[in-house]
CSV table of C-alpha atoms and ligand atoms in Angstrom, one decimal:
chain,number,residue,atom,x,y,z
A,44,UNK,CA,-62.1,-39.3,207.8
A,45,UNK,CA,-64.1,-41.9,206.0
A,46,UNK,CA,-67.6,-41.8,204.7
A,47,UNK,CA,-70.0,-44.8,204.4
A,48,UNK,CA,-72.6,-43.9,201.9
A,49,UNK,CA,-73.8,-47.4,201.1
A,50,UNK,CA,-76.2,-47.8,204.0
A,51,UNK,CA,-78.9,-45.2,204.8
A,52,UNK,CA,-81.0,-47.0,207.4
A,53,UNK,CA,-82.6,-44.9,210.1
A,54,UNK,CA,-81.1,-45.8,213.4
A,55,UNK,CA,-82.6,-45.7,216.9
A,56,UNK,CA,-79.7,-44.4,218.9
A,57,UNK,CA,-79.4,-43.8,222.6
A,58,UNK,CA,-76.9,-44.0,225.4
A,59,UNK,CA,-76.5,-44.6,229.1
A,60,UNK,CA,-77.8,-41.5,231.0
A,61,UNK,CA,-77.7,-40.5,234.7
A,62,UNK,CA,-80.8,-40.4,236.9
A,63,UNK,CA,-80.1,-38.0,239.7
A,64,UNK,CA,-81.8,-35.4,241.9
A,65,UNK,CA,-83.6,-33.1,241.5
A,66,UNK,CA,-85.2,-34.1,238.2
A,67,UNK,CA,-84.5,-37.9,238.3
A,68,UNK,CA,-86.2,-39.6,235.3
A,69,UNK,CA,-87.2,-36.4,233.7
A,70,UNK,CA,-83.6,-35.3,233.8
A,71,UNK,CA,-82.6,-38.6,232.2
A,72,UNK,CA,-84.9,-37.9,229.2
A,73,UNK,CA,-83.6,-34.3,229.0
A,74,UNK,CA,-80.0,-35.6,229.0
A,75,UNK,CA,-80.7,-38.1,226.2
A,76,UNK,CA,-82.5,-35.4,224.1
A,77,UNK,CA,-79.5,-33.1,224.6
A,78,UNK,CA,-77.3,-35.6,222.8
A,79,UNK,CA,-79.7,-36.0,219.9
A,80,UNK,CA,-80.6,-39.5,221.1
A,81,UNK,CA,-84.0,-41.1,220.5
A,82,UNK,CA,-83.5,-43.8,223.1
A,83,UNK,CA,-81.9,-44.0,226.5
A,84,UNK,CA,-80.9,-46.5,229.2
A,85,UNK,CA,-80.6,-45.9,232.9
A,86,UNK,CA,-80.1,-47.6,236.2
A,87,UNK,CA,-82.9,-46.7,238.7
A,88,UNK,CA,-80.1,-46.2,241.3
A,89,UNK,CA,-76.4,-46.8,241.6
A,90,UNK,CA,-75.4,-49.8,239.4
A,91,UNK,CA,-73.2,-51.2,242.1
A,92,UNK,CA,-75.7,-51.2,245.0
A,93,UNK,CA,-79.4,-52.0,245.6
A,94,UNK,CA,-80.3,-48.7,247.4
A,95,UNK,CA,-83.4,-47.4,245.6
A,96,UNK,CA,-85.7,-44.4,246.1
A,97,UNK,CA,-89.4,-44.9,245.7
A,98,UNK,CA,-90.6,-44.6,242.0
A,99,UNK,CA,-93.1,-42.0,243.2
A,100,UNK,CA,-90.3,-39.5,243.8
A,101,UNK,CA,-88.7,-39.9,240.4
A,102,UNK,CA,-90.7,-37.6,238.2
A,103,UNK,CA,-92.1,-40.4,236.1
A,104,UNK,CA,-95.1,-38.5,234.8
A,105,UNK,CA,-92.9,-35.6,233.7
A,106,UNK,CA,-90.5,-38.0,232.0
A,107,UNK,CA,-93.3,-39.8,230.2
A,108,UNK,CA,-94.8,-36.5,229.0
A,109,UNK,CA,-91.4,-35.4,227.7
A,110,UNK,CA,-90.9,-38.7,225.9
A,111,UNK,CA,-94.4,-38.3,224.3
A,112,UNK,CA,-93.7,-34.7,223.3
A,113,UNK,CA,-90.7,-35.9,221.5
A,114,UNK,CA,-92.5,-38.7,219.8
A,115,UNK,CA,-90.5,-41.3,221.7
A,116,UNK,CA,-92.5,-44.4,222.6
A,117,UNK,CA,-91.8,-45.8,226.1
A,118,UNK,CA,-90.0,-48.8,224.6
A,119,UNK,CA,-87.1,-46.4,223.9
A,120,UNK,CA,-86.5,-46.2,227.6
A,121,UNK,CA,-84.4,-49.2,228.7
A,122,UNK,CA,-83.7,-50.0,232.4
A,123,UNK,CA,-80.5,-51.8,233.4
A,124,UNK,CA,-80.5,-54.0,236.5
A,125,UNK,CA,-77.6,-53.3,238.9
A,126,UNK,CA,-74.7,-55.6,238.1
A,127,UNK,CA,-74.2,-56.7,241.7
A,128,UNK,CA,-77.3,-58.9,241.2
A,129,UNK,CA,-75.8,-62.3,240.5
A,130,UNK,CA,-78.5,-64.9,239.7
A,131,UNK,CA,-75.9,-67.5,238.8
A,132,UNK,CA,-74.4,-67.6,242.3
A,133,UNK,CA,-75.2,-70.8,244.1
A,134,UNK,CA,-72.5,-70.5,246.7
A,135,UNK,CA,-73.7,-67.7,249.0
A,136,UNK,CA,-77.4,-68.0,250.2
A,137,UNK,CA,-77.5,-64.3,250.9
A,138,UNK,CA,-76.5,-63.5,247.3
A,139,UNK,CA,-79.1,-65.9,246.0
A,140,UNK,CA,-81.8,-64.3,248.2
A,141,UNK,CA,-80.8,-60.8,247.1
A,142,UNK,CA,-80.8,-61.7,243.4
A,143,UNK,CA,-84.4,-63.0,243.7
A,144,UNK,CA,-85.9,-60.3,245.9
A,145,UNK,CA,-84.1,-57.5,244.0
A,146,UNK,CA,-85.1,-58.8,240.6
A,147,UNK,CA,-88.8,-59.0,241.7
A,148,UNK,CA,-88.5,-55.4,242.9
A,149,UNK,CA,-86.6,-54.2,239.8
A,150,UNK,CA,-89.1,-55.7,237.4
A,151,UNK,CA,-91.9,-54.0,239.4
A,152,UNK,CA,-90.1,-50.7,239.3
A,153,UNK,CA,-89.6,-51.0,235.5
A,154,UNK,CA,-93.3,-51.7,235.1
A,155,UNK,CA,-94.2,-48.7,237.3
A,156,UNK,CA,-91.9,-46.4,235.2
A,157,UNK,CA,-93.7,-47.7,232.1
A,158,UNK,CA,-90.5,-49.0,230.5
A,159,UNK,CA,-90.7,-52.4,228.8
A,160,UNK,CA,-87.2,-53.8,228.9
A,161,UNK,CA,-85.0,-54.6,231.8
A,162,UNK,CA,-81.4,-55.6,230.9
A,163,UNK,CA,-79.9,-58.2,233.2
A,164,UNK,CA,-76.5,-59.8,233.3
A,165,UNK,CA,-76.9,-63.6,233.6
A,166,UNK,CA,-74.2,-63.5,236.3
A,167,UNK,CA,-71.1,-65.3,237.4
A,168,UNK,CA,-70.7,-68.9,238.6
A,169,UNK,CA,-67.9,-67.9,241.1
A,170,UNK,CA,-66.4,-71.1,242.5
A,171,UNK,CA,-68.6,-73.6,240.8
A,172,UNK,CA,-68.6,-74.2,237.0
A,173,UNK,CA,-70.4,-73.0,233.9
A,174,UNK,CA,-73.1,-75.6,233.9
A,175,UNK,CA,-73.9,-75.1,237.6
A,176,UNK,CA,-74.1,-71.4,236.9
A,177,UNK,CA,-76.5,-71.9,234.0
A,178,UNK,CA,-78.7,-74.3,236.1
A,179,UNK,CA,-78.7,-71.8,239.0
A,180,UNK,CA,-79.9,-68.9,236.8
A,181,UNK,CA,-82.7,-71.0,235.4
A,182,UNK,CA,-83.7,-72.1,238.9
A,183,UNK,CA,-83.5,-68.6,240.3
A,184,UNK,CA,-85.6,-67.0,237.5
A,185,UNK,CA,-88.2,-69.8,237.6
A,186,UNK,CA,-88.6,-69.5,241.3
A,187,UNK,CA,-89.5,-65.8,241.1
A,188,UNK,CA,-91.6,-66.2,238.0
A,189,UNK,CA,-95.0,-66.0,239.7
A,190,UNK,CA,-94.0,-62.8,241.4
A,191,UNK,CA,-92.8,-60.9,238.3
A,192,UNK,CA,-94.9,-57.9,237.1
A,193,UNK,CA,-96.5,-58.2,233.7
A,194,UNK,CA,-95.4,-56.2,230.7
A,195,UNK,CA,-91.6,-56.2,231.3
A,196,UNK,CA,-89.2,-58.2,229.1
A,197,UNK,CA,-86.1,-59.3,230.9
A,198,UNK,CA,-83.3,-59.0,228.4
A,199,UNK,CA,-80.3,-61.3,229.2
A,200,UNK,CA,-77.2,-59.6,228.1
A,201,UNK,CA,-74.5,-61.3,226.0
A,202,UNK,CA,-71.4,-61.2,228.2
A,203,UNK,CA,-67.6,-61.2,227.5
A,204,UNK,CA,-66.7,-64.2,229.6
A,205,UNK,CA,-64.6,-62.2,232.0
A,206,UNK,CA,-63.8,-64.2,235.2
A,207,UNK,CA,-66.6,-66.7,235.7
A,208,UNK,CA,-69.3,-64.9,233.8
A,209,UNK,CA,-71.9,-67.0,232.1
A,210,UNK,CA,-73.8,-66.1,228.9
A,211,UNK,CA,-70.9,-65.4,226.6
A,212,UNK,CA,-72.2,-67.4,223.7
A,213,UNK,CA,-75.6,-67.5,222.0
A,214,UNK,CA,-75.7,-71.2,222.9
A,215,UNK,CA,-75.4,-70.6,226.6
A,216,UNK,CA,-78.1,-68.0,226.5
A,217,UNK,CA,-80.3,-70.4,224.6
A,218,UNK,CA,-79.6,-73.0,227.2
A,219,UNK,CA,-80.9,-70.6,229.9
A,220,UNK,CA,-84.0,-69.6,227.9
A,221,UNK,CA,-84.9,-73.2,227.1
A,222,UNK,CA,-85.0,-74.0,230.8
A,223,UNK,CA,-87.3,-71.1,231.7
A,224,UNK,CA,-91.0,-71.8,232.5
A,225,UNK,CA,-92.0,-68.6,230.8
A,226,UNK,CA,-89.5,-67.9,228.1
A,227,UNK,CA,-91.9,-65.4,226.4
A,228,UNK,CA,-91.0,-62.8,229.0
A,229,UNK,CA,-87.3,-62.9,228.1
A,230,UNK,CA,-85.3,-61.2,225.4
A,231,UNK,CA,-81.7,-60.6,224.6
A,232,UNK,CA,-79.5,-57.6,224.8
A,233,UNK,CA,-76.5,-57.9,222.4
A,234,UNK,CA,-73.4,-56.0,223.5
A,235,UNK,CA,-70.9,-55.5,220.7
A,236,UNK,CA,-67.9,-55.1,223.0
A,237,UNK,CA,-68.9,-58.2,225.0
A,238,UNK,CA,-69.4,-60.4,222.0
A,239,UNK,CA,-66.1,-59.3,220.4
A,240,UNK,CA,-64.3,-60.0,223.7
A,241,UNK,CA,-66.1,-63.3,223.8
A,242,UNK,CA,-64.6,-64.2,220.4
A,243,UNK,CA,-67.3,-63.2,217.9
A,244,UNK,CA,-66.0,-61.6,214.7
A,245,UNK,CA,-67.9,-58.4,213.9
A,246,UNK,CA,-66.5,-58.2,210.4
A,247,UNK,CA,-69.6,-59.8,209.1
A,248,UNK,CA,-72.5,-58.6,211.2
A,249,UNK,CA,-75.0,-60.3,209.0
A,250,UNK,CA,-73.3,-63.6,209.8
A,251,UNK,CA,-73.7,-62.8,213.5
A,252,UNK,CA,-77.3,-62.1,213.0
A,253,UNK,CA,-77.8,-65.3,211.1
A,254,UNK,CA,-76.2,-67.2,214.0
A,255,UNK,CA,-78.3,-65.3,216.5
A,256,UNK,CA,-81.4,-66.0,214.5
A,257,UNK,CA,-80.6,-69.7,214.2
A,258,UNK,CA,-79.8,-70.2,217.9
A,259,UNK,CA,-82.0,-67.7,219.7
A,260,UNK,CA,-84.4,-66.2,217.1
A,261,UNK,CA,-84.0,-62.6,215.9
A,262,UNK,CA,-87.3,-61.6,217.4
A,263,UNK,CA,-85.7,-62.0,220.8
A,264,UNK,CA,-83.2,-59.2,220.1
A,265,UNK,CA,-84.6,-56.2,222.0
A,266,UNK,CA,-81.6,-54.0,222.7
A,267,UNK,CA,-78.1,-53.6,221.2
A,268,UNK,CA,-75.3,-52.1,223.4
A,269,UNK,CA,-73.1,-50.4,220.8
A,270,UNK,CA,-69.6,-50.2,222.2
A,271,UNK,CA,-66.1,-50.4,220.9
A,272,UNK,CA,-63.6,-52.6,222.9
A,273,UNK,CA,-60.3,-51.7,224.3
A,274,UNK,CA,-59.1,-55.3,223.8
A,275,UNK,CA,-58.6,-57.7,220.9
A,276,UNK,CA,-61.3,-60.2,219.9
A,277,UNK,CA,-61.5,-63.1,222.4
A,278,UNK,CA,-59.8,-61.3,225.2
A,279,UNK,CA,-62.6,-61.8,227.7
A,280,UNK,CA,-61.8,-58.4,229.3
A,281,UNK,CA,-65.0,-56.3,229.0
A,282,UNK,CA,-63.5,-52.8,228.8
A,283,UNK,CA,-65.5,-50.5,226.6
A,284,UNK,CA,-63.9,-48.0,224.2
A,285,UNK,CA,-65.3,-45.0,222.4
A,286,UNK,CA,-66.6,-45.7,218.9
A,287,UNK,CA,-63.7,-45.9,216.5
A,288,UNK,CA,-61.0,-45.7,219.3
A,289,UNK,CA,-61.0,-49.4,220.0
A,290,UNK,CA,-60.3,-52.8,218.4
A,291,UNK,CA,-63.6,-53.2,216.6
A,292,UNK,CA,-63.5,-49.9,214.8
A,293,UNK,CA,-66.0,-47.3,213.7
A,294,UNK,CA,-66.8,-48.9,210.3
A,295,UNK,CA,-67.9,-52.3,211.8
A,296,UNK,CA,-69.9,-50.6,214.5
A,297,UNK,CA,-71.5,-48.3,212.1
A,298,UNK,CA,-72.5,-51.1,209.8
A,299,UNK,CA,-73.9,-53.1,212.8
A,300,UNK,CA,-75.9,-50.1,213.8
A,301,UNK,CA,-77.1,-49.5,210.2
A,302,UNK,CA,-78.0,-53.1,209.6
A,303,UNK,CA,-81.6,-53.0,208.3
A,304,UNK,CA,-82.4,-56.3,210.1
A,305,UNK,CA,-82.0,-54.5,213.5
A,306,UNK,CA,-83.6,-51.2,212.4
A,307,UNK,CA,-86.3,-51.4,215.1
A,308,UNK,CA,-83.8,-52.3,217.9
A,309,UNK,CA,-82.5,-49.4,220.0
A,310,UNK,CA,-78.7,-49.1,220.0
A,311,UNK,CA,-77.4,-47.9,223.3
A,312,UNK,CA,-73.9,-46.5,223.8
A,313,UNK,CA,-72.1,-47.4,227.0
A,314,UNK,CA,-68.8,-45.8,226.0
A,315,UNK,CA,-66.5,-44.1,228.5
A,316,UNK,CA,-66.5,-40.3,229.2
A,317,UNK,CA,-63.6,-38.4,227.9
A,318,UNK,CA,-62.0,-35.9,230.2
A,319,UNK,CA,-65.1,-36.2,232.4
A,320,UNK,CA,-67.3,-35.2,229.5
A,321,UNK,CA,-70.0,-37.4,227.8
A,322,UNK,CA,-69.0,-38.4,224.3
A,323,UNK,CA,-72.5,-39.3,223.3
A,324,UNK,CA,-73.6,-36.3,221.2
A,325,UNK,CA,-70.5,-36.7,219.1
A,326,UNK,CA,-70.8,-40.5,218.8
A,327,UNK,CA,-74.5,-40.4,217.9
A,328,UNK,CA,-73.8,-37.7,215.3
A,329,UNK,CA,-71.0,-39.6,213.8
A,330,UNK,CA,-73.2,-42.7,213.5
A,331,UNK,CA,-76.0,-40.8,211.9
A,332,UNK,CA,-73.7,-39.3,209.4
A,333,UNK,CA,-71.6,-42.4,208.9
A,334,UNK,CA,-68.5,-40.3,209.3
A,335,UNK,CA,-65.8,-41.1,211.8
A,336,UNK,CA,-63.6,-38.2,212.9
A,337,UNK,CA,-61.5,-39.1,215.9
A,338,UNK,CA,-60.5,-35.4,216.3
A,339,UNK,CA,-64.1,-34.6,217.4
A,340,UNK,CA,-63.7,-37.1,220.3
A,341,UNK,CA,-60.1,-35.9,221.0
A,342,UNK,CA,-61.4,-32.3,221.2
A,343,UNK,CA,-63.1,-33.3,224.5
A,344,UNK,CA,-59.6,-33.4,226.0
A,345,UNK,CA,-59.3,-29.7,225.4
A,346,UNK,CA,-60.7,-27.0,227.8
A,347,UNK,CA,-63.8,-26.1,225.7
A,348,UNK,CA,-66.1,-28.9,224.8
A,349,UNK,CA,-67.1,-29.2,221.2
A,350,UNK,CA,-70.4,-27.4,220.6
A,351,UNK,CA,-71.3,-28.5,217.0
B,144,FE,FE1,-74.7,-54.5,230.9
B,145,FE,FE1,-73.6,-53.7,227.9
B,146,ZN,ZN1,-69.5,-54.2,229.5
């Protein structure tokens, strides 16, 4: 057990939550609150497909009321676009069409929910090359620009560089942003597992923020995905680990979360369930206290879940 007492910044902490019948979005907010979270992220349907129910059936008003009751502004609710959307694919016309039409729809759904940030993976270039992938994303996003609902920031996520993924360096993301006709509607979601897997060294998070600021501008940083990584730096694998149980380690993740320069940025956990139980209440509590205790996570492997 280790205690970090040097940093006492308030953190906005949330996690990935479900959105399922019968309470849908209201249930998502309840789930987040049950973990002690003050932010949340959800997919408006299964992440791996584009089947979506109408927003009118999703208990949006109840969810918004519950957020307000708990003094959570709507910018604490993040939407993640399904990862089968591949705006960098220029090989299959049907994938290109789907990326455009689904993104238009997903931005509209985000606006209807009243959320402000939609996280989007820039995609994979498949059988072409990195530059073609980057040019394709730019073209795809610019083509749908006139049809995108107002009030939603599309947050391009930093990727690990697994397979033919694009967007695994700040420079690549900047190249995308600089090609967009309306860059003001875009932000960045920084994923700690992904950037570590992409080769960034999280030992000095201030240096990462300096580089981010220099290349992209810190004001573009809208969301942080706070995940440990199952693999060593530079592995390009993208396998998330529970905080402190991976290669980045609790101390570096805690100091990233506590960095005062990102105090207003929601940190969202996308760490794996343990023994089919969500680890988020424990991970959020450990972050708030600055105390890592792996036994608390390991306790999830026992029959009775921890109730502290
Ligand atoms: Fe993501
Ligand atoms: Fe992520
Ligand atoms: Zn990931």
